[in-house]
mmCIF file of C-alpha atoms in Angstrom:
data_model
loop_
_atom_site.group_PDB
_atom_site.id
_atom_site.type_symbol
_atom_site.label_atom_id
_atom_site.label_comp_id
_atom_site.label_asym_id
_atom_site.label_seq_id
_atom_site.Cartn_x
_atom_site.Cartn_y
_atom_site.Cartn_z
ATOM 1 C CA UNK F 1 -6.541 1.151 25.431
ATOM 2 C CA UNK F 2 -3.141 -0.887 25.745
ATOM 3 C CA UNK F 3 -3.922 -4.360 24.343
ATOM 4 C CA UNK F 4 -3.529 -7.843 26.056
ATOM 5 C CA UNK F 5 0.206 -8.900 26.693
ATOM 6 C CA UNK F 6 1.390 -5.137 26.214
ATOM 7 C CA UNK F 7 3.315 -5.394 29.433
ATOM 8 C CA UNK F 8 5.588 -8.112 28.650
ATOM 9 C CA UNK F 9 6.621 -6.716 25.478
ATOM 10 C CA UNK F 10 10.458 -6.318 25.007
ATOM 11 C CA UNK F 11 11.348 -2.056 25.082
ATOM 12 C CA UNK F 12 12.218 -1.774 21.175
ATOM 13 C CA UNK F 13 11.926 1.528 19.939
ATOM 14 C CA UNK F 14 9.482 1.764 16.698
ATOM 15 C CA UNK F 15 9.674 4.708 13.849
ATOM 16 C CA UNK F 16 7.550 5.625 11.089
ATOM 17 C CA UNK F 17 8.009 7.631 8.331
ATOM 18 C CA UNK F 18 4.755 9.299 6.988
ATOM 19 C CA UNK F 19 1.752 9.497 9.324
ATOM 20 C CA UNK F 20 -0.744 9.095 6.284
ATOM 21 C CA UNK F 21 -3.861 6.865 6.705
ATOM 22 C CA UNK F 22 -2.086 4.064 6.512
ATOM 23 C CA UNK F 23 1.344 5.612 8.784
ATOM 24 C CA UNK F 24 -1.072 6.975 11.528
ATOM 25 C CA UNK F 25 -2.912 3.379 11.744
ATOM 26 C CA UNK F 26 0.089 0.790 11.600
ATOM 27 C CA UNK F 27 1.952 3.850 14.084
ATOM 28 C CA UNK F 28 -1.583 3.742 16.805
ATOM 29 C CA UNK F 29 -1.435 -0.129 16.621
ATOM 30 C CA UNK F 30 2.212 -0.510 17.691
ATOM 31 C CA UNK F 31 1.610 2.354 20.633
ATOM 32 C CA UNK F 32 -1.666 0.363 21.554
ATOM 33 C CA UNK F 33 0.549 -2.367 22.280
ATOM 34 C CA UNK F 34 2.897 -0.760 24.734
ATOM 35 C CA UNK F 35 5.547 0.393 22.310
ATOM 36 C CA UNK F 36 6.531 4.232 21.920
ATOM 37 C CA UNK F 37 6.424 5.347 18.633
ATOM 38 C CA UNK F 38 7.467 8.228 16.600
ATOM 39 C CA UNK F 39 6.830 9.158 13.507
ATOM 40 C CA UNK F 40 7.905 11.561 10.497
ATOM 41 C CA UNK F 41 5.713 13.584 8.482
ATOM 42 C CA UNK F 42 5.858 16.065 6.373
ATOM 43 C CA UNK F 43 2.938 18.658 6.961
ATOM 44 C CA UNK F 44 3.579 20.285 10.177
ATOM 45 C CA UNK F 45 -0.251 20.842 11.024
ATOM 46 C CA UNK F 46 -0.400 16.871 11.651
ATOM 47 C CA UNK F 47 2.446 16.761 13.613
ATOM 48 C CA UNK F 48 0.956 19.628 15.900
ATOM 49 C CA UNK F 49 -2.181 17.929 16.476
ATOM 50 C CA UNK F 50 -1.102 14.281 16.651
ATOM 51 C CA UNK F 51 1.109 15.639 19.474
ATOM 52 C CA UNK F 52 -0.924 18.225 21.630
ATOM 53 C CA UNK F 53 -4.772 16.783 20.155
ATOM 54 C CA UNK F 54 -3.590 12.935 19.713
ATOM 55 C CA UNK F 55 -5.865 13.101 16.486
ATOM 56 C CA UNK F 56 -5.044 13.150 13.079
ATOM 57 C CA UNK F 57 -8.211 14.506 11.773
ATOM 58 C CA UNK F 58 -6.938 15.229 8.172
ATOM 59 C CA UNK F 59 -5.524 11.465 7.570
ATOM 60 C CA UNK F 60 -7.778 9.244 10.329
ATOM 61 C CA UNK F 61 -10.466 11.038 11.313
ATOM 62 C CA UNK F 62 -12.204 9.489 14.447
ATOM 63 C CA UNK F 63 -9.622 7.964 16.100
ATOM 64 C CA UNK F 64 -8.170 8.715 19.494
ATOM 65 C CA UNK F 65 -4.278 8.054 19.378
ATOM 66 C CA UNK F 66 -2.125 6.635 22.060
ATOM 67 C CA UNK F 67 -0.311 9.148 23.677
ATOM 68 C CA UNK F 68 2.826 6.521 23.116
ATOM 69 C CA UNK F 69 2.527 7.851 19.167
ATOM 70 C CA UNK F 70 4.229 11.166 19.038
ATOM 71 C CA UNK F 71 5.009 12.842 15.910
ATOM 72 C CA UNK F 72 7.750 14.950 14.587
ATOM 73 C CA UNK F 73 9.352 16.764 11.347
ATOM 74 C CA UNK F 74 12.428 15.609 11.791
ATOM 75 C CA UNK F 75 13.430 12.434 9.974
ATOM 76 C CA UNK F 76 16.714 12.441 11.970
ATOM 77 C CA UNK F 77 14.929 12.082 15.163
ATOM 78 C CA UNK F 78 13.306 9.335 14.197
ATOM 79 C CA UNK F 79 16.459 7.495 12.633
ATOM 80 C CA UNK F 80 18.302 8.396 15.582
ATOM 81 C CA UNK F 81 15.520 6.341 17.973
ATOM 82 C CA UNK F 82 13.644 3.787 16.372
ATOM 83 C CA UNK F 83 14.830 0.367 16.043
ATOM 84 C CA UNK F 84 12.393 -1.011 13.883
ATOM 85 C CA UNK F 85 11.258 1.661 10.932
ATOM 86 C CA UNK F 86 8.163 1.382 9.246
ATOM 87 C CA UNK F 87 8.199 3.160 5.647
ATOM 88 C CA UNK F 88 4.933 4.120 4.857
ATOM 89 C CA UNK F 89 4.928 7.261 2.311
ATOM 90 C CA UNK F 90 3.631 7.268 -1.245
ATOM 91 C CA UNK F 91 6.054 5.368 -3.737
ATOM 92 C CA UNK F 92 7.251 8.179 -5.339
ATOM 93 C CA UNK F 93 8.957 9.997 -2.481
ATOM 94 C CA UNK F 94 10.285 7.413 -0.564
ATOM 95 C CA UNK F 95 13.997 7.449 -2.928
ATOM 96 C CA UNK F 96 14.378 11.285 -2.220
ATOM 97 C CA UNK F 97 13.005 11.489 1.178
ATOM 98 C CA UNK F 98 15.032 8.197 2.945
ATOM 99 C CA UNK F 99 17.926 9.533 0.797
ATOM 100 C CA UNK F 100 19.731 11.834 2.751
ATOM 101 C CA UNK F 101 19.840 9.808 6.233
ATOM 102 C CA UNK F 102 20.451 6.402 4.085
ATOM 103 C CA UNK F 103 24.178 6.181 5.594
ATOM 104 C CA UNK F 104 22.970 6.125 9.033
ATOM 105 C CA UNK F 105 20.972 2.905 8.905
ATOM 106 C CA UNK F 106 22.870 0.029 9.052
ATOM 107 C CA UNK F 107 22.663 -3.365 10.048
ATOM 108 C CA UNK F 108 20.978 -2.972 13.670
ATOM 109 C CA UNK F 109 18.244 -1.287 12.209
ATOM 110 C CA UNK F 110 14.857 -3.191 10.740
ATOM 111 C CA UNK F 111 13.212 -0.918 7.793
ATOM 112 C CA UNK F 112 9.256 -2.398 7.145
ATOM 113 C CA UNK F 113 8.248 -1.637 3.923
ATOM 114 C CA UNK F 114 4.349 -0.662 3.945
ATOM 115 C CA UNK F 115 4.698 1.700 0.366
ATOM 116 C CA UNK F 116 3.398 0.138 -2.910
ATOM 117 C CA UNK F 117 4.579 1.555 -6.413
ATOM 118 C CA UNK F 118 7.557 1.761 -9.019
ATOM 119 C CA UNK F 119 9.950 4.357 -9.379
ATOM 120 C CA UNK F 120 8.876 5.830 -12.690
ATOM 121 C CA UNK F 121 12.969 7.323 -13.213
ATOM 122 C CA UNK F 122 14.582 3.654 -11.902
ATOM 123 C CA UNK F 123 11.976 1.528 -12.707
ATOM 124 C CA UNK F 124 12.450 -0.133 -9.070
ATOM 125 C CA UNK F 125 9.869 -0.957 -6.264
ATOM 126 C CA UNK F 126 9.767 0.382 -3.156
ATOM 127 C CA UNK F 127 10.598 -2.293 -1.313
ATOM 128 C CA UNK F 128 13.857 -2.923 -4.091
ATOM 129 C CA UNK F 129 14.864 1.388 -3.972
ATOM 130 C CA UNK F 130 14.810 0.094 0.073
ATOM 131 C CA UNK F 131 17.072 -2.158 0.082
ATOM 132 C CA UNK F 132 19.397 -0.154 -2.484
ATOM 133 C CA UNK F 133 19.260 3.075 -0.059
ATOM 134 C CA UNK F 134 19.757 0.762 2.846
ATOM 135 C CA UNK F 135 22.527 -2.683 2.205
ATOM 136 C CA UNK F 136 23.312 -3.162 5.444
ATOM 137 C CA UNK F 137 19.698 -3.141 7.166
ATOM 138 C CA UNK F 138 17.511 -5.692 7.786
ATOM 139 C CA UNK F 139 14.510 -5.125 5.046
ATOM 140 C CA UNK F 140 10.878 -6.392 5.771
ATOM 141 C CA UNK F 141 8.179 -6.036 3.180
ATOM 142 C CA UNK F 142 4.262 -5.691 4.849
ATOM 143 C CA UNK F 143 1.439 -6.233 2.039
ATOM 144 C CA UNK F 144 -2.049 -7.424 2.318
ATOM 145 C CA UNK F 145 -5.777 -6.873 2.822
ATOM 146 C CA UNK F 146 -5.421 -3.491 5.199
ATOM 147 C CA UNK F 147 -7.435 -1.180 4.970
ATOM 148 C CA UNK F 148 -6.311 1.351 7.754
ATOM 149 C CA UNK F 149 -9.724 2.841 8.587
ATOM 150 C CA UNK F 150 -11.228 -0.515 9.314
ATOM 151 C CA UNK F 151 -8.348 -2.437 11.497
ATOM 152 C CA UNK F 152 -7.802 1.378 13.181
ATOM 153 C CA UNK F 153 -11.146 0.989 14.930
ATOM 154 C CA UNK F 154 -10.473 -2.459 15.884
ATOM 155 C CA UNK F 155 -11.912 -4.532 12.982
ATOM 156 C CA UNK F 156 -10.387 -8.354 12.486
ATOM 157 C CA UNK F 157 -7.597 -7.699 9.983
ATOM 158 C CA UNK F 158 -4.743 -10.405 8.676
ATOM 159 C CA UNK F 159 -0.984 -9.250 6.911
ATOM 160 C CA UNK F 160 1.515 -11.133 5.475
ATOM 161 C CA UNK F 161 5.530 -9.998 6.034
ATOM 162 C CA UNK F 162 7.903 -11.503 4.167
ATOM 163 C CA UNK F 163 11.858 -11.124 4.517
ATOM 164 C CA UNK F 164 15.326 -12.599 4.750
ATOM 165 C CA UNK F 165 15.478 -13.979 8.132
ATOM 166 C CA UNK F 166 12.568 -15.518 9.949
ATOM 167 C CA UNK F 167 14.024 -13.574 13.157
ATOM 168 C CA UNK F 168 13.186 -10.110 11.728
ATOM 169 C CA UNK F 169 9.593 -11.431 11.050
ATOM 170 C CA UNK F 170 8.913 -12.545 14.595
ATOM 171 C CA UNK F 171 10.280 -9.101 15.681
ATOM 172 C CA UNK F 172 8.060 -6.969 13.317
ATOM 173 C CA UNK F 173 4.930 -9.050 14.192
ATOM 174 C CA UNK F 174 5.437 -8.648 18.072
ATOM 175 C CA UNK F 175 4.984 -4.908 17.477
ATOM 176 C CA UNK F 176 2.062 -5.399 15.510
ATOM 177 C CA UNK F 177 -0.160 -8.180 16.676
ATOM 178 C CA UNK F 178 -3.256 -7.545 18.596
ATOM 179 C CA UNK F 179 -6.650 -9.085 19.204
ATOM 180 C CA UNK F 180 -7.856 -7.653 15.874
ATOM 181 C CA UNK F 181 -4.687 -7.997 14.063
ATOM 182 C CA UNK F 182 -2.749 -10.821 13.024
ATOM 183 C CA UNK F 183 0.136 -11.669 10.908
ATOM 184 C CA UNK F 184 1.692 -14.465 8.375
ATOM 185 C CA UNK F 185 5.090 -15.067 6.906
ATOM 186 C CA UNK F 186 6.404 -15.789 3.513
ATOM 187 C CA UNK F 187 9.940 -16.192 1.529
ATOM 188 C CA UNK F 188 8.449 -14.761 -1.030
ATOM 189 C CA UNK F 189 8.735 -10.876 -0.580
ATOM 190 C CA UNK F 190 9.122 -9.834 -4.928
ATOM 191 C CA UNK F 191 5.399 -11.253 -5.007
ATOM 192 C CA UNK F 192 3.968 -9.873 -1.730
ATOM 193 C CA UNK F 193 4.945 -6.479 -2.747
ATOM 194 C CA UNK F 194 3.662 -7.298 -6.713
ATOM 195 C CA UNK F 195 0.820 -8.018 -5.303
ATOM 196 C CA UNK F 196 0.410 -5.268 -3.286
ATOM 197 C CA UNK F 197 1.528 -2.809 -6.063
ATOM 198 C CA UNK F 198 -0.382 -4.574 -9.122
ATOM 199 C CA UNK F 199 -4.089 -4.983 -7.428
ATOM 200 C CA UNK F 200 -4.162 -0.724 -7.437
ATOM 201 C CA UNK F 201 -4.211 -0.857 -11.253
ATOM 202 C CA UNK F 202 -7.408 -2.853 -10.861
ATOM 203 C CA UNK F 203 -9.133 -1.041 -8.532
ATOM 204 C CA UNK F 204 -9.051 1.837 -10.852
ATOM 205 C CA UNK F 205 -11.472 -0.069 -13.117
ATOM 206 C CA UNK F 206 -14.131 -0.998 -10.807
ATOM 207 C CA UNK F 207 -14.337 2.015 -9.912
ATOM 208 C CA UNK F 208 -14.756 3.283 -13.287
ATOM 209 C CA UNK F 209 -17.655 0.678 -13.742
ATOM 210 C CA UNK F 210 -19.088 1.962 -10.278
ATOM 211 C CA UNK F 211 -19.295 5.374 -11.552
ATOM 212 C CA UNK F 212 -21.133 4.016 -14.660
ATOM 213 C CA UNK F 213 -23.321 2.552 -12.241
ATOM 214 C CA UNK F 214 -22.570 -0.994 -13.545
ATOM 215 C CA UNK F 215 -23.263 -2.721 -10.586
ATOM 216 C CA UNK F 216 -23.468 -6.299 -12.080
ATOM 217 C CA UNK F 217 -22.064 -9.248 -9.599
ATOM 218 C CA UNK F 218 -21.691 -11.422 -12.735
ATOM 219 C CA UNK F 219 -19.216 -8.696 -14.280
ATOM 220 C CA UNK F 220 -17.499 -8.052 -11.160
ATOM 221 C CA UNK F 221 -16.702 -11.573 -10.721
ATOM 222 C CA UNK F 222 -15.376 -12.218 -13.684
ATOM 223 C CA UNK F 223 -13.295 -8.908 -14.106
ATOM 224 C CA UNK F 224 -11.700 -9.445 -10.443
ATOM 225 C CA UNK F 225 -10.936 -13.049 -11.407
ATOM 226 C CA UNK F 226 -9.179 -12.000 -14.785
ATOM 227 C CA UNK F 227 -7.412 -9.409 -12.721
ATOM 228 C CA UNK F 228 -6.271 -12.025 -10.578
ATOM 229 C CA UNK F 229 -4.722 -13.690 -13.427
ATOM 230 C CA UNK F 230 -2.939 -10.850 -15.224
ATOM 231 C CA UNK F 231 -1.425 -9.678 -11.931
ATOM 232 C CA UNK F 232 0.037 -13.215 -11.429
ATOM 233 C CA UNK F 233 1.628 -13.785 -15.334
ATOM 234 C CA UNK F 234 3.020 -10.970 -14.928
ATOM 235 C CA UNK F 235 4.349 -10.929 -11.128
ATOM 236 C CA UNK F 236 5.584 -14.895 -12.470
ATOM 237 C CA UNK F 237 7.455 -12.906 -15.363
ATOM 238 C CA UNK F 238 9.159 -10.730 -13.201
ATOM 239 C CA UNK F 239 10.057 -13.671 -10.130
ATOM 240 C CA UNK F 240 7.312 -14.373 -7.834
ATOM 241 C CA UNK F 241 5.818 -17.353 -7.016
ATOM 242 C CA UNK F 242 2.572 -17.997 -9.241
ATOM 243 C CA UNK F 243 0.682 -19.327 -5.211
ATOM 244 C CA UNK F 244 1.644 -16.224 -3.626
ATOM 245 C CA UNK F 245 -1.406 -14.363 -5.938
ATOM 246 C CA UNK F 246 -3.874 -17.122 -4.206
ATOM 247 C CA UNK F 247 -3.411 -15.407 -1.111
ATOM 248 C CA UNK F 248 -3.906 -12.549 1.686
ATOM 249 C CA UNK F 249 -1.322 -9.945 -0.594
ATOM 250 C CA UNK F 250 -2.693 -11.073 -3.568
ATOM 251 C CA UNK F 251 -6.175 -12.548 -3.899
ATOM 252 C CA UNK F 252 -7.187 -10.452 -0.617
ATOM 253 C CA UNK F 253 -5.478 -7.070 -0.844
ATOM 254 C CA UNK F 254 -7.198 -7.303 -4.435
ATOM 255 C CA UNK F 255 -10.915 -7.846 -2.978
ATOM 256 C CA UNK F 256 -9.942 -5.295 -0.596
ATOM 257 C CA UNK F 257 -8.666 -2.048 -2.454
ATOM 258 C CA UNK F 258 -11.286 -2.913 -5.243
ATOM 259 C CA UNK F 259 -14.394 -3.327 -3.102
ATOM 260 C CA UNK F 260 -13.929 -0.976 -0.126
ATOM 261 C CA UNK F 261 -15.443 3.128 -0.289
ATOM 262 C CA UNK F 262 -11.896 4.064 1.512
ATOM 263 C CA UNK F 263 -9.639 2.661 -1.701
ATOM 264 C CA UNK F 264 -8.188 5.874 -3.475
ATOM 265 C CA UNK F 265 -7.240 3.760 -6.521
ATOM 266 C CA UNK F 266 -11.082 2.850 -6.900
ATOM 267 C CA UNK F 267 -12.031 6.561 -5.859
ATOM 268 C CA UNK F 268 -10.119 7.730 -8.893
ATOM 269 C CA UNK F 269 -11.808 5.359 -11.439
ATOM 270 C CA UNK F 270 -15.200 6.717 -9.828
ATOM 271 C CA UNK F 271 -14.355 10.397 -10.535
ATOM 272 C CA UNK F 272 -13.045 9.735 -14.083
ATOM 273 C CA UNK F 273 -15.955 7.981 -14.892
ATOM 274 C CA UNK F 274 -18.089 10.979 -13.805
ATOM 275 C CA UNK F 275 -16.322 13.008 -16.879
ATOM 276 C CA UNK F 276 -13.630 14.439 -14.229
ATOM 277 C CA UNK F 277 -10.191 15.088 -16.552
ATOM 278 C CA UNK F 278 -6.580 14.008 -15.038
ATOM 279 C CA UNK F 279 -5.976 17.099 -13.469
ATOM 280 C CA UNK F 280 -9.334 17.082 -12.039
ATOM 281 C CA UNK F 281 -9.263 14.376 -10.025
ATOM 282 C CA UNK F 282 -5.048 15.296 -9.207
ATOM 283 C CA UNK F 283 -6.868 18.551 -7.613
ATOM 284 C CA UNK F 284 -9.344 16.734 -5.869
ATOM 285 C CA UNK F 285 -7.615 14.268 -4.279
ATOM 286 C CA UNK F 286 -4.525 16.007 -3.999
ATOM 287 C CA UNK F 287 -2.241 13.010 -5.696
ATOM 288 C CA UNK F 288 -3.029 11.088 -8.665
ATOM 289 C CA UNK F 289 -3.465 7.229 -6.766
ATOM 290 C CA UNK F 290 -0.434 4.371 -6.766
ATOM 291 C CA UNK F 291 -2.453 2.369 -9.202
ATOM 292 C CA UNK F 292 -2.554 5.190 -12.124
ATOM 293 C CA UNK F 293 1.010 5.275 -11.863
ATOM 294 C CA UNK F 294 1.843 1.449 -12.138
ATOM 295 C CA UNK F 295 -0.566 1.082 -14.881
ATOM 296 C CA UNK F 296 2.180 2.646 -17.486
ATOM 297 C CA UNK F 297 4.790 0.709 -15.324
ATOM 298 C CA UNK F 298 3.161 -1.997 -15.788
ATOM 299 C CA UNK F 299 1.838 -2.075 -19.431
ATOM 300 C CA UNK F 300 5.803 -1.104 -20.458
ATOM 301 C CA UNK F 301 7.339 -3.998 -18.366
ATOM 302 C CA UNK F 302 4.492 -6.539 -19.708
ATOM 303 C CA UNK F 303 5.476 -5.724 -23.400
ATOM 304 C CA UNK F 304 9.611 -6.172 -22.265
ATOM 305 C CA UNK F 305 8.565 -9.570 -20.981
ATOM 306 C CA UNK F 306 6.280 -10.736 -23.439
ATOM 307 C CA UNK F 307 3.464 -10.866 -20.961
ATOM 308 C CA UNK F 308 -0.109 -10.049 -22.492
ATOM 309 C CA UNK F 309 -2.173 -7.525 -20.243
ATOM 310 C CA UNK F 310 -5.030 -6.880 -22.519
ATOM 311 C CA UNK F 311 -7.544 -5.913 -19.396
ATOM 312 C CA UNK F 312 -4.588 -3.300 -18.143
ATOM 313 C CA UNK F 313 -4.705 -2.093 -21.525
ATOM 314 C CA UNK F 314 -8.330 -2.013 -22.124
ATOM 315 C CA UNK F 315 -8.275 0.057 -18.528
ATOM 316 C CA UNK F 316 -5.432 2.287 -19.954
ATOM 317 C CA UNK F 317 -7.885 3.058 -23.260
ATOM 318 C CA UNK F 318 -11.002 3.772 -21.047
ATOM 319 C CA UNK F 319 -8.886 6.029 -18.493
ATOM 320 C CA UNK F 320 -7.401 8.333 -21.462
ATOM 321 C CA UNK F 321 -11.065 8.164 -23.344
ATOM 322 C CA UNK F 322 -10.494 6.402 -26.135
ATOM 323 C CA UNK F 323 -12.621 4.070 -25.421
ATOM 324 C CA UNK F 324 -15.803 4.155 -22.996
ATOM 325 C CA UNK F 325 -16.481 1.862 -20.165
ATOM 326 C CA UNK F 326 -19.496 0.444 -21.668
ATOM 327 C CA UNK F 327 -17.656 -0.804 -24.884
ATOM 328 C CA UNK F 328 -14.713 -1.742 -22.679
ATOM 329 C CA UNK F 329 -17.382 -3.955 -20.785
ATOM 330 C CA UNK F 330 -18.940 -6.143 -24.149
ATOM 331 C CA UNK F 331 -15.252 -6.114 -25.692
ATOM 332 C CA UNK F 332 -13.815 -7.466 -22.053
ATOM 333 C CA UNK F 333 -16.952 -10.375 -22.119
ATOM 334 C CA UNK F 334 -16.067 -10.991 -25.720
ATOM 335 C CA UNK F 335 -12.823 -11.180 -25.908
ATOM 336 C CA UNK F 336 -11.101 -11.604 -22.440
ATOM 337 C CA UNK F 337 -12.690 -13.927 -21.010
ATOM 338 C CA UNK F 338 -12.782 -17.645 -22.610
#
């Protein structure tokens, strides 16, 4: 179903690049609202069926697409059409796969950052390797509370963008908003995307408690609240405004990831804590999460700058077994929080 106002919206041209949960969602919103959209994606059975079944069955089960999304697996294609280009692959392939078509996107182009994660060889962000692969374009970073299953079947969902120029903001959000979906600005993009990156390290661990079956709302209070507070000394330490934390990228895309069944970052924490190795839970979810990842990131980056992480660290001890949850738990009430 087109949404309200779809027919006065201006004929821009909207790309993705990876039709993952999160791709396939942000890609079905835009076409909802009267745009055509096409995306890139790298496994050829989801470009087949988005485009002859408009279902993507392996990455968004249950949800009719707009025949406006159509999908291909070439990245040219979509460089060549989109105006606006939404980047929404896992962290770790964004530097090799934007690489080769980085000299064709210049200035005219928007590129919306959706991925969260650190290069582990450059030690960059997404949203920075972005903006290093593309100088001349117009960079927008997209972080919050999202999870794509929910505001994909029309549930009330609020982002923030943040950017250069207030212009490219307004432009992004016209594609996006909806009855259901709404956006908000900020000048602060280094700690929307910290905050978006850092809150997957978090998740990990109450998930590990929910596979304990520690189900306590006392300890789940206080750990998210700690978390809260870790992610912010060090997203301070490396820029970011300490208020930007207290909000819909921090605060909420924290709540979200770490109390929603869809979060792969909590997922993982569930399936370690069930006595599942590393490579275990790599073969059964078919990637090792964002938030595993950043945790080393992190905990090297913290040290650099001086910035104590001692509930990262205690996660980083529980995750590689040297210490188990439940001892994590007393030392964490003991000597964490004060």
């Amino acid at each position: 179903m087109v949404s309200e106002g779809a027919l006065n919206r201006p004929a821009v041209q909207v790309g993705l690049v990876g039709l993952g949960n999160m791709g396939t969602a942000v890609g079905n919103l835009a076409a909802n609202n009267g745009y055509d959209v096409i995306g890139w994606e790298y496994h050829s059975r989801v470009v087949e069926e988005i485009n002859q079944e408009h279902t993507n069955s392996r990455f968004l089960s249950g949800v009719e697409l707009s025949p406006r999304l159509t999908a291909t697996d070439e990245l040219q294609e979509v460089v060549d059409r989109a105006d606006i280009i939404f980047v929404a692959i896992p962290s770790a392939y964004v530097r090799s796969t934007l690489e080769p078509v980085a000299a064709q996107v210049g200035e005219e182009r928007i590129v919306v950052n959706m991925a969260k994660g650190i290069d582990i060889d450059t030690g960059l962000t997404a949203y920075r390797t972005i903006g290093r692969l593309f100088p001349d374009a117009r960079t927008v970073m997209l972080s919050g509370p999202a999870i794509a299953d929910e505001f994909a079947r029309g549930m009330p969902t609020v982002v923030v963008l943040a950017g250069a120029e207030r212009v490219d903001l307004l432009a992004v959000s016209r594609v996006l908003e909806a009855r259901h979906f709404r956006t908000r600005f900020s000048n602060d993009a280094t700690g929307i995307e910290l905050g978006g990156i850092l809150k997957n390290i978090y998740a990990i661990g109450l998930g590990l408690f929910d596979g304990k079956e520690i189900s306590s709302v006392n300890f789940r209070s206080a750990y998210l609240t700690i978390s809260l507070e870790e992610m912010t000394q060090l997203g301070v330490g490396l820029g970011a405004k300490a208020e930007t934390f207290s909000y819909l990228a921090g605060l909420g895309d924290l709540l979200a990831t770490s109390l929603s069944p869809h979060s792969h970052n909590r997922r993982m924490g569930e399936l370690l804590a069930k006595g599942n190795s590393l490579e275990a839970v790599e073969a059964e979810m078919g990637v090792l999460p964002e938030g595993y990842k950043t945790l080393k990131m992190a905990l090297d980056i913290a040290e650099k700058l001086h910035v104590p992480l001692p509930l990262a660290r205690g996660l980083w001890d529980v995750i590689h077994g040297r210490v188990e949850a439940e001892t994590f738990i007393f030392a964490f009430v003991r000597d964490f929080v004060e």
